[in-house]
């Protein structure tokens, strides 16, 4: 979520991060980085007497990442600051925060408020191999998240780790049984599949000289949000979107993700952001 927020902040969109970190050296680096990139931290809890969490990414020979996660060390219970939500706001949630027991009550209060206010809600499970040991425990959370969001966007690895399913049609069958009608299924160099109640389409991606896949999914999310704003997508018109609109939305998301794969940065570059900002203002 942080990488996505930074990409959006660089473009000039009003991005807020909801979460927490400590008032330690790592937390100060995070806080400065967010503020330098126009991400508002009004709803970040900053803990004293704690240590910020870390995620370390190690690239293999194909420049794909393996991750090691280090939990936050905190005296007491973690909590969320709940922002007020307005109609047509856009909410992105997921990753480990989407299944974290400590903040579950606060998170669901926030998501339920967003649903009541008719916000557009994206859920990206970002479920890693490192979390397989808690899968049975958190599966009810994953299913509830899928039920409550407007669009599920996940990678082939996410869905294989969660459901042991490796094709988008089977994944859609599974999530539609939970009442979810909108799936965006990414599969790195194998492209993107969109399945909704009315549309089923695969989008190939161009071969590129990938330097790192870290942040590619996060940048894809930023592209989705940017494109949905461009096309005035809302909860009210989501299920009536025409194929032409979806084509452009997915193409923009792929462009964002592909751009990030060309560098070791985890979000879009300032040059890319300036170009997209100009294109957004031209609309």
Coordinates of C-alpha atoms in Angstrom, one line a residue:
X1 CA 0.0 0.0 0.0
X2 CA 2.9 2.3 0.7
X3 CA 4.4 1.8 -2.8
X4 CA 1.0 2.4 -4.4
X5 CA 0.4 5.6 -2.3
X6 CA 3.9 7.0 -3.3
X7 CA 3.2 6.4 -7.0
X8 CA -0.2 8.2 -6.7
X9 CA 1.4 11.0 -4.6
X10 CA 4.1 11.6 -7.2
X11 CA 1.4 11.9 -9.9
X12 CA -0.3 14.6 -7.8
X13 CA -3.4 12.6 -6.7
X14 CA -4.5 13.1 -3.0
X15 CA -3.2 9.9 -1.4
X16 CA -3.5 9.0 2.3
X17 CA -1.8 6.1 4.0
X18 CA -3.6 4.3 6.8
X19 CA -1.3 2.2 8.9
X20 CA 1.4 2.4 11.6
X21 CA 5.1 2.4 12.2
X22 CA 7.4 3.3 15.1
X23 CA 9.1 6.4 16.1
X24 CA 12.5 4.7 15.4
X25 CA 15.1 5.3 12.8
X26 CA 13.3 3.1 10.3
X27 CA 10.0 4.8 11.0
X28 CA 11.6 8.2 10.5
X29 CA 12.9 7.1 7.1
X30 CA 9.4 5.9 6.1
X31 CA 7.8 9.1 7.4
X32 CA 10.2 11.4 5.5
X33 CA 9.8 9.3 2.3
X34 CA 6.0 9.6 2.4
X35 CA 6.0 13.3 3.0
X36 CA 8.6 13.9 0.3
X37 CA 6.3 12.1 -2.2
X38 CA 3.1 14.0 -1.2
X39 CA 1.5 11.1 0.7
X40 CA -0.5 12.4 3.7
X41 CA 0.2 10.6 7.0
X42 CA -2.7 12.0 9.0
X43 CA -4.0 8.5 9.6
X44 CA -0.8 6.8 10.5
X45 CA -0.3 5.7 14.1
X46 CA 3.3 6.4 15.2
X47 CA 4.3 4.3 18.3
X48 CA 6.8 5.2 20.9
X49 CA 8.9 2.4 22.5
X50 CA 8.5 0.2 19.4
X51 CA 10.4 -1.0 16.3
X52 CA 9.1 -0.6 12.8
X53 CA 8.4 -3.7 10.6
X54 CA 10.6 -4.5 7.7
X55 CA 10.2 -6.5 4.5
X56 CA 13.4 -7.5 2.7
X57 CA 13.3 -8.5 -0.9
X58 CA 16.0 -10.7 -2.5
X59 CA 16.1 -11.0 -6.3
X60 CA 16.8 -14.3 -8.0
X61 CA 18.4 -14.9 -11.4
X62 CA 15.1 -14.0 -13.1
X63 CA 14.9 -10.7 -11.0
X64 CA 11.8 -12.1 -9.2
X65 CA 11.8 -11.6 -5.4
X66 CA 11.8 -13.8 -2.4
X67 CA 10.8 -12.0 0.8
X68 CA 11.7 -12.0 4.5
X69 CA 9.3 -10.3 6.8
X70 CA 10.1 -8.8 10.2
X71 CA 7.1 -7.9 12.4
X72 CA 6.6 -4.7 14.3
X73 CA 7.7 -4.9 17.9
X74 CA 5.2 -3.0 20.0
X75 CA 4.4 -2.7 23.7
X76 CA 0.7 -3.0 23.6
X77 CA -2.0 -3.4 20.9
X78 CA -1.8 -2.1 17.4
X79 CA -4.6 0.1 16.2
X80 CA -5.8 2.0 13.2
X81 CA -6.9 5.6 12.9
X82 CA -10.1 5.5 10.9
X83 CA -10.5 8.3 8.3
X84 CA -13.9 9.7 7.3
X85 CA -14.9 8.4 3.8
X86 CA -16.9 10.3 1.2
X87 CA -18.9 9.0 -1.7
X88 CA -16.7 8.0 -4.7
X89 CA -13.5 7.9 -2.6
X90 CA -11.2 5.0 -3.6
X91 CA -9.9 2.6 -1.0
X92 CA -7.2 0.0 -1.5
X93 CA -6.5 -2.5 1.2
X94 CA -4.9 -5.9 1.6
X95 CA -1.5 -7.6 2.0
X96 CA -0.7 -8.7 5.6
X97 CA -2.7 -5.8 7.0
X98 CA -5.8 -7.2 5.4
X99 CA -5.6 -10.3 7.6
X100 CA -3.9 -9.0 10.7
X101 CA -5.8 -10.1 13.8
X102 CA -4.6 -7.1 15.9
X103 CA -6.3 -4.5 13.6
X104 CA -9.1 -6.6 12.2
X105 CA -11.9 -4.9 14.1
X106 CA -10.7 -1.4 13.2
X107 CA -10.1 -2.5 9.5
X108 CA -13.6 -3.9 9.2
X109 CA -15.1 -0.8 10.7
X110 CA -13.3 1.2 8.1
X111 CA -14.3 -1.0 5.2
X112 CA -17.9 -1.2 6.3
X113 CA -18.0 2.6 6.5
X114 CA -16.5 2.8 3.0
X115 CA -19.2 0.5 1.7
X116 CA -21.9 2.5 3.3
X117 CA -20.5 5.7 1.7
X118 CA -20.4 4.1 -1.8
X119 CA -16.6 4.2 -2.0
X120 CA -14.8 2.1 -4.7
X121 CA -12.9 -0.6 -2.8
X122 CA -10.0 -2.6 -4.2
X123 CA -8.7 -5.7 -2.4
X124 CA -5.2 -7.0 -3.2
X125 CA -4.5 -10.1 -1.0
X126 CA -0.7 -10.1 -1.8
X127 CA -0.6 -13.4 0.0
X128 CA 3.0 -14.7 0.2
X129 CA 4.5 -18.2 0.7
X130 CA 5.8 -17.0 4.1
X131 CA 2.2 -16.7 5.3
X132 CA 1.1 -20.2 4.4
X133 CA 1.4 -21.4 8.0
X134 CA -1.5 -19.2 9.0
X135 CA -3.7 -19.8 6.0
X136 CA -6.4 -21.8 7.7
X137 CA -6.5 -19.2 10.5
X138 CA -6.9 -16.2 8.2
X139 CA -9.0 -17.8 5.4
X140 CA -12.3 -16.4 7.0
X141 CA -10.7 -12.9 6.8
X142 CA -9.7 -13.4 3.2
X143 CA -13.2 -14.5 2.2
X144 CA -14.8 -11.6 4.1
X145 CA -12.4 -9.2 2.4
X146 CA -13.4 -10.6 -1.0
X147 CA -17.1 -10.3 -0.2
X148 CA -16.8 -6.7 0.9
X149 CA -14.7 -5.2 -1.9
X150 CA -15.7 -3.8 -5.3
X151 CA -12.9 -5.4 -7.2
X152 CA -10.4 -8.2 -6.3
X153 CA -7.0 -7.8 -7.9
X154 CA -4.4 -10.4 -7.3
X155 CA -1.5 -12.3 -8.8
X156 CA -1.5 -16.0 -9.9
X157 CA 0.9 -16.6 -7.0
X158 CA -1.6 -15.1 -4.5
X159 CA -4.5 -17.2 -5.7
X160 CA -2.4 -20.4 -5.8
X161 CA -1.2 -19.8 -2.3
X162 CA -4.7 -19.0 -1.0
X163 CA -6.9 -21.4 -3.0
X164 CA -4.5 -23.9 -4.7
X165 CA -5.9 -22.7 -8.0
X166 CA -3.8 -21.8 -11.0
X167 CA -6.1 -20.4 -13.6
X168 CA -8.3 -17.3 -13.6
X169 CA -11.5 -19.1 -14.5
X170 CA -11.3 -21.4 -11.5
X171 CA -10.4 -18.4 -9.3
X172 CA -13.4 -16.5 -10.6
X173 CA -15.7 -19.5 -9.9
X174 CA -14.4 -19.5 -6.3
X175 CA -14.7 -15.8 -5.6
X176 CA -18.1 -15.6 -7.4
X177 CA -19.4 -18.2 -4.9
X178 CA -18.7 -15.5 -2.3
X179 CA -20.7 -12.9 -4.2
X180 CA -17.7 -11.2 -5.9
X181 CA -18.3 -10.3 -9.6
X182 CA -15.1 -8.5 -10.5
X183 CA -11.6 -10.1 -10.8
X184 CA -8.4 -8.8 -12.2
X185 CA -5.9 -11.7 -12.3
X186 CA -2.2 -10.8 -13.1
X187 CA 0.3 -13.4 -14.1
X188 CA 3.6 -11.4 -14.7
X189 CA 4.9 -12.1 -18.3
X190 CA 1.8 -14.2 -19.0
X191 CA -0.5 -11.1 -19.0
X192 CA -3.6 -10.0 -17.2
X193 CA -7.1 -11.6 -17.2
X194 CA -10.2 -9.6 -16.5
X195 CA -13.4 -11.4 -15.6
X196 CA -16.6 -9.6 -14.7
X197 CA -20.3 -10.6 -14.9
X198 CA -20.3 -9.4 -18.5
X199 CA -16.7 -9.5 -19.7
X200 CA -14.0 -12.1 -20.0
X201 CA -10.8 -10.9 -21.6
X202 CA -7.1 -11.7 -21.6
X203 CA -4.5 -8.9 -22.1
X204 CA -1.0 -9.9 -23.2
X205 CA 2.0 -7.9 -22.0
X206 CA 5.1 -7.0 -24.0
X207 CA 8.4 -8.7 -23.3
X208 CA 10.7 -6.3 -21.4
X209 CA 14.1 -6.4 -19.9
X210 CA 13.0 -6.8 -16.3
X211 CA 15.4 -5.5 -13.6
X212 CA 13.1 -6.1 -10.6
X213 CA 9.5 -7.2 -10.1
X214 CA 9.4 -5.7 -6.6
X215 CA 6.7 -3.1 -6.6
X216 CA 5.2 -4.2 -9.9
X217 CA 1.9 -5.3 -8.4
X218 CA 1.8 -2.1 -6.3
X219 CA 2.3 0.0 -9.3
X220 CA -0.3 -1.9 -11.2
X221 CA -2.7 -1.0 -8.4
X222 CA -1.7 2.7 -8.7
X223 CA -2.4 2.5 -12.5
X224 CA -5.8 0.9 -11.8
X225 CA -6.7 3.7 -9.4
X226 CA -5.4 6.4 -11.7
X227 CA -7.3 4.9 -14.7
X228 CA -10.5 4.6 -12.7
X229 CA -10.4 8.2 -11.8
X230 CA -9.7 9.0 -15.4
X231 CA -12.8 7.1 -16.5
X232 CA -15.0 8.3 -13.6
X233 CA -15.5 4.7 -12.4
X234 CA -17.8 4.4 -9.3
X235 CA -19.7 1.7 -7.4
X236 CA -22.8 2.9 -9.3
X237 CA -21.4 2.3 -12.8
X238 CA -18.8 -0.4 -12.2
X239 CA -20.9 -3.3 -13.3
X240 CA -22.0 -1.5 -16.5
X241 CA -18.5 -0.5 -17.7
X242 CA -18.1 -1.2 -21.4
X243 CA -15.2 -3.3 -22.7
X244 CA -13.6 -0.2 -24.3
X245 CA -13.3 1.4 -20.9
X246 CA -11.9 -1.7 -19.3
X247 CA -9.4 -2.0 -22.2
X248 CA -7.9 1.4 -21.4
X249 CA -8.0 0.8 -17.6
X250 CA -6.1 -2.4 -17.8
X251 CA -3.7 -1.0 -20.4
X252 CA -2.8 1.9 -18.1
X253 CA -2.3 -0.5 -15.1
X254 CA 0.0 -2.6 -17.3
X255 CA 1.9 0.5 -18.3
X256 CA 2.5 1.4 -14.7
X257 CA 3.7 -2.0 -13.7
X258 CA 5.9 -2.5 -16.8
X259 CA 7.6 0.9 -16.1
X260 CA 8.5 -0.1 -12.6
X261 CA 9.9 -3.5 -13.7
X262 CA 12.5 -1.6 -15.8
X263 CA 14.3 -0.3 -12.7
X264 CA 15.0 -1.2 -9.1
X265 CA 12.6 1.4 -7.8
X266 CA 9.4 0.2 -6.2
X267 CA 7.1 2.9 -7.5
X268 CA 6.9 5.0 -10.7
X269 CA 9.7 7.5 -11.4
X270 CA 9.3 11.2 -11.1
X271 CA 9.6 11.6 -14.9
X272 CA 6.9 9.0 -15.5
X273 CA 4.7 10.7 -12.9
X274 CA 5.1 14.1 -14.5
X275 CA 4.0 12.7 -17.8
X276 CA 1.0 11.0 -16.4
X277 CA 0.1 14.1 -14.4
X278 CA 0.1 16.1 -17.7
X279 CA -2.0 13.5 -19.4
X280 CA -4.5 13.4 -16.6
X281 CA -4.9 17.2 -16.7
X282 CA -5.5 17.0 -20.4
X283 CA -8.6 14.8 -20.0

